[in-house]
Amino acid sequence: MSSKVSWAEKHPCPPDNKQVVKLLPTTISRCYGDYPHRIPTWMYLSSNLLTHAAFELSEGSHFEPADIHAGDELYYLQNGEIHVHQPVTGEVCKAEKGDVVHIPKGTPHVSYNFGNEEATVLTFFAPKIWPTAEDGLVLDNKLPGNVLLPGMKGGWKGILPSADSPFPASKELKKFPVDGPWSREQGTISVISEEKCLRFIHGKEVQNLVKIYVSNDYMTLGTFHIASNRRSDIEKSNGDKVIHLLKGRLTVEIEPEKRTGVSSLRFEMEEGEKLFIPENVTHQFTNFYKERVDILFVVAPEYL
Ligand SMILES: [Fe+2]
């Protein structure tokens, strides 16, 4: 897909009227790829800063042609195991449940499910998903290359670092695991497992655990963990934020500093639900329940 679609940058709300909303799949969900390598996708959010979708790969399936985007793409693997192929360099990365894959802007990629269970992938794009003419990115329909790479699609063609060691590593926020501009120049794909993520104790008044998987000049993806009967500080991000509740039950209060008595805008979230929180909207998370809350969050462009 190479042209701008009608819902781009304004679903579910336009840039000049962003609202806090729960995100649901809609009729703009579609299939991606050419028959017989089409896969189902679900579109949840397309703001002027961040796009969020999901796709499934059933056992033995992959999509074609290669995908390429006008922004970085991050995968969060909810289930299963996939192999991501960079068809120009031959690089192949393996990602399992809980892993995050970083695909830099302009890097072609094809995802395969060679495993024994369905793979479900949450996917995030910033600043944009699809290239327009001025981006100068052309989707090459010959990729992944029965023509270009006859017989063997994994031929190693470069000296890029392998996905299992996606470094020169940095421990700096906004350059983790690699510097964004550098990764786009190289066209190299990284996989970040839970063991490799950066860990922080976050909060001035109330401290909670944050794990950062990717943080660069385009976006930050991490998980936020709130133990039983704890809350977060009141916070806001310098960017659009999507949260996806991985575990537990969560209360999200919007603009809690304006609270009068019991009155505030509040969302109760169950496992698997998603909430869009636009840039600069203050919010506070509370876990009133016994089970720890695990939140997946993505912010674009700036986390803090
Ligand atoms: Fe993609």
mmCIF file of N, CA, C and O in Angstrom, residues 236-293:
data_model
loop_
_atom_site.group_PDB
_atom_site.id
_atom_site.type_symbol
_atom_site.label_atom_id
_atom_site.label_comp_id
_atom_site.label_asym_id
_atom_site.label_seq_id
_atom_site.Cartn_x
_atom_site.Cartn_y
_atom_site.Cartn_z
ATOM 1 N N LYS A 236 1.618 13.144 32.253
ATOM 2 C CA LYS A 236 1.198 13.383 30.864
ATOM 3 C C LYS A 236 2.403 13.177 29.971
ATOM 4 O O LYS A 236 3.542 13.253 30.427
ATOM 5 N N SER A 237 2.134 12.920 28.713
ATOM 6 C CA SER A 237 3.215 12.671 27.769
ATOM 7 C C SER A 237 3.239 13.741 26.707
ATOM 8 O O SER A 237 2.192 14.284 26.335
ATOM 9 N N ASN A 238 4.419 13.976 26.224
ATOM 10 C CA ASN A 238 4.591 14.933 25.135
ATOM 11 C C ASN A 238 4.395 14.205 23.807
ATOM 12 O O ASN A 238 5.226 14.271 22.904
ATOM 13 N N GLY A 239 3.285 13.474 23.728
ATOM 14 C CA GLY A 239 2.999 12.702 22.529
ATOM 15 C C GLY A 239 1.721 11.919 22.726
ATOM 16 O O GLY A 239 1.214 11.800 23.847
ATOM 17 N N ASP A 240 1.165 11.390 21.646
ATOM 18 C CA ASP A 240 -0.024 10.547 21.734
ATOM 19 C C ASP A 240 0.351 9.199 22.335
ATOM 20 O O ASP A 240 1.408 8.639 22.015
ATOM 21 N N LYS A 241 -0.552 8.691 23.170
ATOM 22 C CA LYS A 241 -0.256 7.445 23.883
ATOM 23 C C LYS A 241 -1.378 6.434 23.658
ATOM 24 O O LYS A 241 -2.556 6.788 23.679
ATOM 25 N N VAL A 242 -0.985 5.185 23.427
ATOM 26 C CA VAL A 242 -1.942 4.075 23.444
ATOM 27 C C VAL A 242 -1.543 3.167 24.582
ATOM 28 O O VAL A 242 -0.359 2.833 24.724
ATOM 29 N N ILE A 243 -2.512 2.792 25.424
ATOM 30 C CA ILE A 243 -2.222 1.736 26.388
ATOM 31 C C ILE A 243 -3.083 0.526 26.043
ATOM 32 O O ILE A 243 -4.225 0.650 25.601
ATOM 33 N N HIS A 244 -2.495 -0.640 26.235
ATOM 34 C CA HIS A 244 -3.182 -1.914 26.010
ATOM 35 C C HIS A 244 -3.013 -2.698 27.304
ATOM 36 O O HIS A 244 -1.881 -2.932 27.744
ATOM 37 N N LEU A 245 -4.129 -3.073 27.908
ATOM 38 C CA LEU A 245 -4.046 -3.748 29.201
ATOM 39 C C LEU A 245 -3.722 -5.232 29.000
ATOM 40 O O LEU A 245 -4.538 -5.991 28.488
ATOM 41 N N LEU A 246 -2.500 -5.596 29.404
ATOM 42 C CA LEU A 246 -2.061 -6.985 29.235
ATOM 43 C C LEU A 246 -2.635 -7.877 30.327
ATOM 44 O O LEU A 246 -2.974 -9.025 30.088
ATOM 45 N N LYS A 247 -2.701 -7.329 31.553
ATOM 46 C CA LYS A 247 -3.174 -8.140 32.693
ATOM 47 C C LYS A 247 -3.811 -7.288 33.755
ATOM 48 O O LYS A 247 -3.379 -6.154 33.978
ATOM 49 N N GLY A 248 -4.802 -7.831 34.422
ATOM 50 C CA GLY A 248 -5.406 -7.162 35.567
ATOM 51 C C GLY A 248 -6.583 -6.286 35.181
ATOM 52 O O GLY A 248 -7.107 -6.348 34.066
ATOM 53 N N ARG A 249 -6.989 -5.467 36.149
ATOM 54 C CA ARG A 249 -8.074 -4.495 35.943
ATOM 55 C C ARG A 249 -7.518 -3.140 36.338
ATOM 56 O O ARG A 249 -6.865 -3.001 37.370
ATOM 57 N N LEU A 250 -7.832 -2.135 35.528
ATOM 58 C CA LEU A 250 -7.181 -0.837 35.701
ATOM 59 C C LEU A 250 -8.215 0.283 35.684
ATOM 60 O O LEU A 250 -9.150 0.277 34.889
ATOM 61 N N THR A 251 -8.004 1.254 36.581
ATOM 62 C CA THR A 251 -8.797 2.479 36.555
ATOM 63 C C THR A 251 -7.917 3.603 36.020
ATOM 64 O O THR A 251 -6.790 3.792 36.501
ATOM 65 N N VAL A 252 -8.426 4.312 35.027
ATOM 66 C CA VAL A 252 -7.685 5.450 34.464
ATOM 67 C C VAL A 252 -8.522 6.704 34.679
ATOM 68 O O VAL A 252 -9.655 6.793 34.189
ATOM 69 N N GLU A 253 -7.974 7.651 35.422
ATOM 70 C CA GLU A 253 -8.670 8.929 35.615
ATOM 71 C C GLU A 253 -8.036 9.976 34.713
ATOM 72 O O GLU A 253 -6.801 10.063 34.615
ATOM 73 N N ILE A 254 -8.888 10.746 34.074
ATOM 74 C CA ILE A 254 -8.427 11.781 33.151
ATOM 75 C C ILE A 254 -8.519 13.136 33.846
ATOM 76 O O ILE A 254 -9.545 13.451 34.461
ATOM 77 N N GLU A 255 -7.465 13.904 33.738
ATOM 78 C CA GLU A 255 -7.339 15.209 34.405
ATOM 79 C C GLU A 255 -7.733 15.103 35.884
ATOM 80 O O GLU A 255 -8.604 15.849 36.370
ATOM 81 N N PRO A 256 -7.097 14.216 36.625
ATOM 82 C CA PRO A 256 -7.489 13.997 38.030
ATOM 83 C C PRO A 256 -7.233 15.209 38.915
ATOM 84 O O PRO A 256 -7.839 15.342 39.983
ATOM 85 N N GLU A 257 -6.352 16.111 38.471
ATOM 86 C CA GLU A 257 -6.077 17.304 39.285
ATOM 87 C C GLU A 257 -7.290 18.227 39.350
ATOM 88 O O GLU A 257 -7.381 19.099 40.205
ATOM 89 N N LYS A 258 -8.237 18.014 38.415
ATOM 90 C CA LYS A 258 -9.449 18.844 38.425
ATOM 91 C C LYS A 258 -10.591 18.170 39.184
ATOM 92 O O LYS A 258 -11.727 18.633 39.150
ATOM 93 N N ARG A 259 -10.275 17.081 39.849
ATOM 94 C CA ARG A 259 -11.294 16.281 40.519
ATOM 95 C C ARG A 259 -12.018 17.108 41.589
ATOM 96 O O ARG A 259 -11.382 17.812 42.374
ATOM 97 N N THR A 260 -13.332 16.989 41.612
ATOM 98 C CA THR A 260 -14.103 17.611 42.688
ATOM 99 C C THR A 260 -14.977 16.520 43.280
ATOM 100 O O THR A 260 -15.828 15.966 42.601
ATOM 101 N N GLY A 261 -14.758 16.209 44.540
ATOM 102 C CA GLY A 261 -15.504 15.112 45.153
ATOM 103 C C GLY A 261 -15.214 13.816 44.415
ATOM 104 O O GLY A 261 -14.064 13.448 44.231
ATOM 105 N N VAL A 262 -16.251 13.151 43.977
ATOM 106 C CA VAL A 262 -16.043 11.884 43.266
ATOM 107 C C VAL A 262 -16.072 12.079 41.755
ATOM 108 O O VAL A 262 -16.014 11.130 40.995
ATOM 109 N N SER A 263 -16.173 13.330 41.343
ATOM 110 C CA SER A 263 -16.429 13.576 39.930
ATOM 111 C C SER A 263 -15.143 13.745 39.118
ATOM 112 O O SER A 263 -14.396 14.696 39.296
ATOM 113 N N SER A 264 -14.885 12.783 38.254
ATOM 114 C CA SER A 264 -13.812 12.936 37.264
ATOM 115 C C SER A 264 -14.108 11.958 36.139
ATOM 116 O O SER A 264 -14.831 10.985 36.316
ATOM 117 N N LEU A 265 -13.526 12.257 34.980
ATOM 118 C CA LEU A 265 -13.699 11.337 33.853
ATOM 119 C C LEU A 265 -12.856 10.102 34.140
ATOM 120 O O LEU A 265 -11.652 10.209 34.403
ATOM 121 N N ARG A 266 -13.498 8.947 34.116
ATOM 122 C CA ARG A 266 -12.821 7.737 34.544
ATOM 123 C C ARG A 266 -13.126 6.594 33.583
ATOM 124 O O ARG A 266 -14.252 6.446 33.123
ATOM 125 N N PHE A 267 -12.108 5.800 33.270
ATOM 126 C CA PHE A 267 -12.293 4.612 32.431
ATOM 127 C C PHE A 267 -11.901 3.389 33.242
ATOM 128 O O PHE A 267 -10.835 3.373 33.861
ATOM 129 N N GLU A 268 -12.779 2.397 33.234
ATOM 130 C CA GLU A 268 -12.455 1.103 33.836
ATOM 131 C C GLU A 268 -12.041 0.172 32.709
ATOM 132 O O GLU A 268 -12.757 0.051 31.717
ATOM 133 N N MET A 269 -10.884 -0.441 32.854
ATOM 134 C CA MET A 269 -10.374 -1.267 31.761
ATOM 135 C C MET A 269 -10.199 -2.718 32.195
ATOM 136 O O MET A 269 -9.689 -2.999 33.275
ATOM 137 N N GLU A 270 -10.604 -3.604 31.301
ATOM 138 C CA GLU A 270 -10.422 -5.039 31.501
ATOM 139 C C GLU A 270 -9.279 -5.508 30.606
ATOM 140 O O GLU A 270 -8.903 -4.834 29.652
ATOM 141 N N GLU A 271 -8.795 -6.690 30.908
ATOM 142 C CA GLU A 271 -7.698 -7.273 30.136
ATOM 143 C C GLU A 271 -7.985 -7.247 28.626
ATOM 144 O O GLU A 271 -9.093 -7.596 28.210
ATOM 145 N N GLY A 272 -7.040 -6.812 27.836
ATOM 146 C CA GLY A 272 -7.186 -6.786 26.378
ATOM 147 C C GLY A 272 -7.746 -5.474 25.849
ATOM 148 O O GLY A 272 -7.711 -5.236 24.640
ATOM 149 N N GLU A 273 -8.253 -4.607 26.731
ATOM 150 C CA GLU A 273 -8.803 -3.326 26.251
ATOM 151 C C GLU A 273 -7.693 -2.314 26.008
ATOM 152 O O GLU A 273 -6.610 -2.385 26.596
ATOM 153 N N LYS A 274 -8.024 -1.336 25.150
ATOM 154 C CA LYS A 274 -7.053 -0.315 24.733
ATOM 155 C C LYS A 274 -7.645 1.069 24.954
ATOM 156 O O LYS A 274 -8.838 1.271 24.739
ATOM 157 N N LEU A 275 -6.783 1.991 25.322
ATOM 158 C CA LEU A 275 -7.231 3.370 25.513
ATOM 159 C C LEU A 275 -6.266 4.303 24.795
ATOM 160 O O LEU A 275 -5.043 4.124 24.871
ATOM 161 N N PHE A 276 -6.839 5.299 24.117
ATOM 162 C CA PHE A 276 -6.036 6.350 23.473
ATOM 163 C C PHE A 276 -6.026 7.561 24.394
ATOM 164 O O PHE A 276 -7.094 8.061 24.790
ATOM 165 N N ILE A 277 -4.831 8.044 24.733
ATOM 166 C CA ILE A 277 -4.700 9.246 25.568
ATOM 167 C C ILE A 277 -3.892 10.258 24.766
ATOM 168 O O ILE A 277 -2.681 10.080 24.555
ATOM 169 N N PRO A 278 -4.547 11.318 24.275
ATOM 170 C CA PRO A 278 -3.837 12.277 23.419
ATOM 171 C C PRO A 278 -2.722 13.007 24.169
ATOM 172 O O PRO A 278 -2.694 13.039 25.397
ATOM 173 N N GLU A 279 -1.854 13.617 23.393
ATOM 174 C CA GLU A 279 -0.708 14.343 23.955
ATOM 175 C C GLU A 279 -1.166 15.394 24.953
ATOM 176 O O GLU A 279 -2.214 16.036 24.781
ATOM 177 N N ASN A 280 -0.382 15.539 26.000
ATOM 178 C CA ASN A 280 -0.579 16.571 27.034
ATOM 179 C C ASN A 280 -1.865 16.452 27.841
ATOM 180 O O ASN A 280 -2.260 17.401 28.514
ATOM 181 N N VAL A 281 -2.529 15.309 27.779
ATOM 182 C CA VAL A 281 -3.700 15.082 28.637
ATOM 183 C C VAL A 281 -3.220 14.388 29.916
ATOM 184 O O VAL A 281 -2.646 13.292 29.862
ATOM 185 N N THR A 282 -3.456 15.027 31.073
ATOM 186 C CA THR A 282 -3.000 14.407 32.318
ATOM 187 C C THR A 282 -3.889 13.216 32.667
ATOM 188 O O THR A 282 -5.095 13.206 32.383
ATOM 189 N N HIS A 283 -3.271 12.220 33.304
ATOM 190 C CA HIS A 283 -4.002 11.003 33.644
ATOM 191 C C HIS A 283 -3.304 10.301 34.792
ATOM 192 O O HIS A 283 -2.122 10.544 35.062
ATOM 193 N N GLN A 284 -4.050 9.432 35.436
ATOM 194 C CA GLN A 284 -3.509 8.686 36.573
ATOM 195 C C GLN A 284 -4.062 7.274 36.538
ATOM 196 O O GLN A 284 -5.260 7.069 36.316
ATOM 197 N N PHE A 285 -3.181 6.316 36.771
ATOM 198 C CA PHE A 285 -3.583 4.905 36.788
ATOM 199 C C PHE A 285 -3.707 4.434 38.238
ATOM 200 O O PHE A 285 -2.841 4.734 39.062
ATOM 201 N N THR A 286 -4.762 3.650 38.507
ATOM 202 C CA THR A 286 -4.915 3.058 39.848
ATOM 203 C C THR A 286 -5.285 1.589 39.701
ATOM 204 O O THR A 286 -6.108 1.230 38.852
ATOM 205 N N ASN A 287 -4.657 0.783 40.545
ATOM 206 C CA ASN A 287 -5.012 -0.635 40.622
ATOM 207 C C ASN A 287 -5.692 -0.867 41.964
ATOM 208 O O ASN A 287 -5.034 -0.938 42.996
ATOM 209 N N PHE A 288 -7.007 -0.988 41.958
ATOM 210 C CA PHE A 288 -7.758 -1.189 43.201
ATOM 211 C C PHE A 288 -7.836 -2.664 43.584
ATOM 212 O O PHE A 288 -8.451 -3.004 44.580
ATOM 213 N N TYR A 289 -7.268 -3.521 42.774
ATOM 214 C CA TYR A 289 -7.547 -4.945 42.932
ATOM 215 C C TYR A 289 -6.314 -5.722 43.369
ATOM 216 O O TYR A 289 -5.241 -5.167 43.574
ATOM 217 N N LYS A 290 -6.514 -7.037 43.484
ATOM 218 C CA LYS A 290 -5.499 -7.892 44.091
ATOM 219 C C LYS A 290 -4.380 -8.260 43.106
ATOM 220 O O LYS A 290 -3.220 -8.401 43.483
ATOM 221 N N GLU A 291 -4.770 -8.406 41.842
ATOM 222 C CA GLU A 291 -3.791 -8.854 40.849
ATOM 223 C C GLU A 291 -2.984 -7.671 40.319
ATOM 224 O O GLU A 291 -3.533 -6.579 40.111
ATOM 225 N N ARG A 292 -1.700 -7.873 40.100
ATOM 226 C CA ARG A 292 -0.865 -6.819 39.528
ATOM 227 C C ARG A 292 -1.377 -6.423 38.147
ATOM 228 O O ARG A 292 -1.854 -7.269 37.385
ATOM 229 N N VAL A 293 -1.250 -5.135 37.823
ATOM 230 C CA VAL A 293 -1.641 -4.641 36.504
ATOM 231 C C VAL A 293 -0.397 -4.551 35.620
ATOM 232 O O VAL A 293 0.623 -4.006 36.042
#
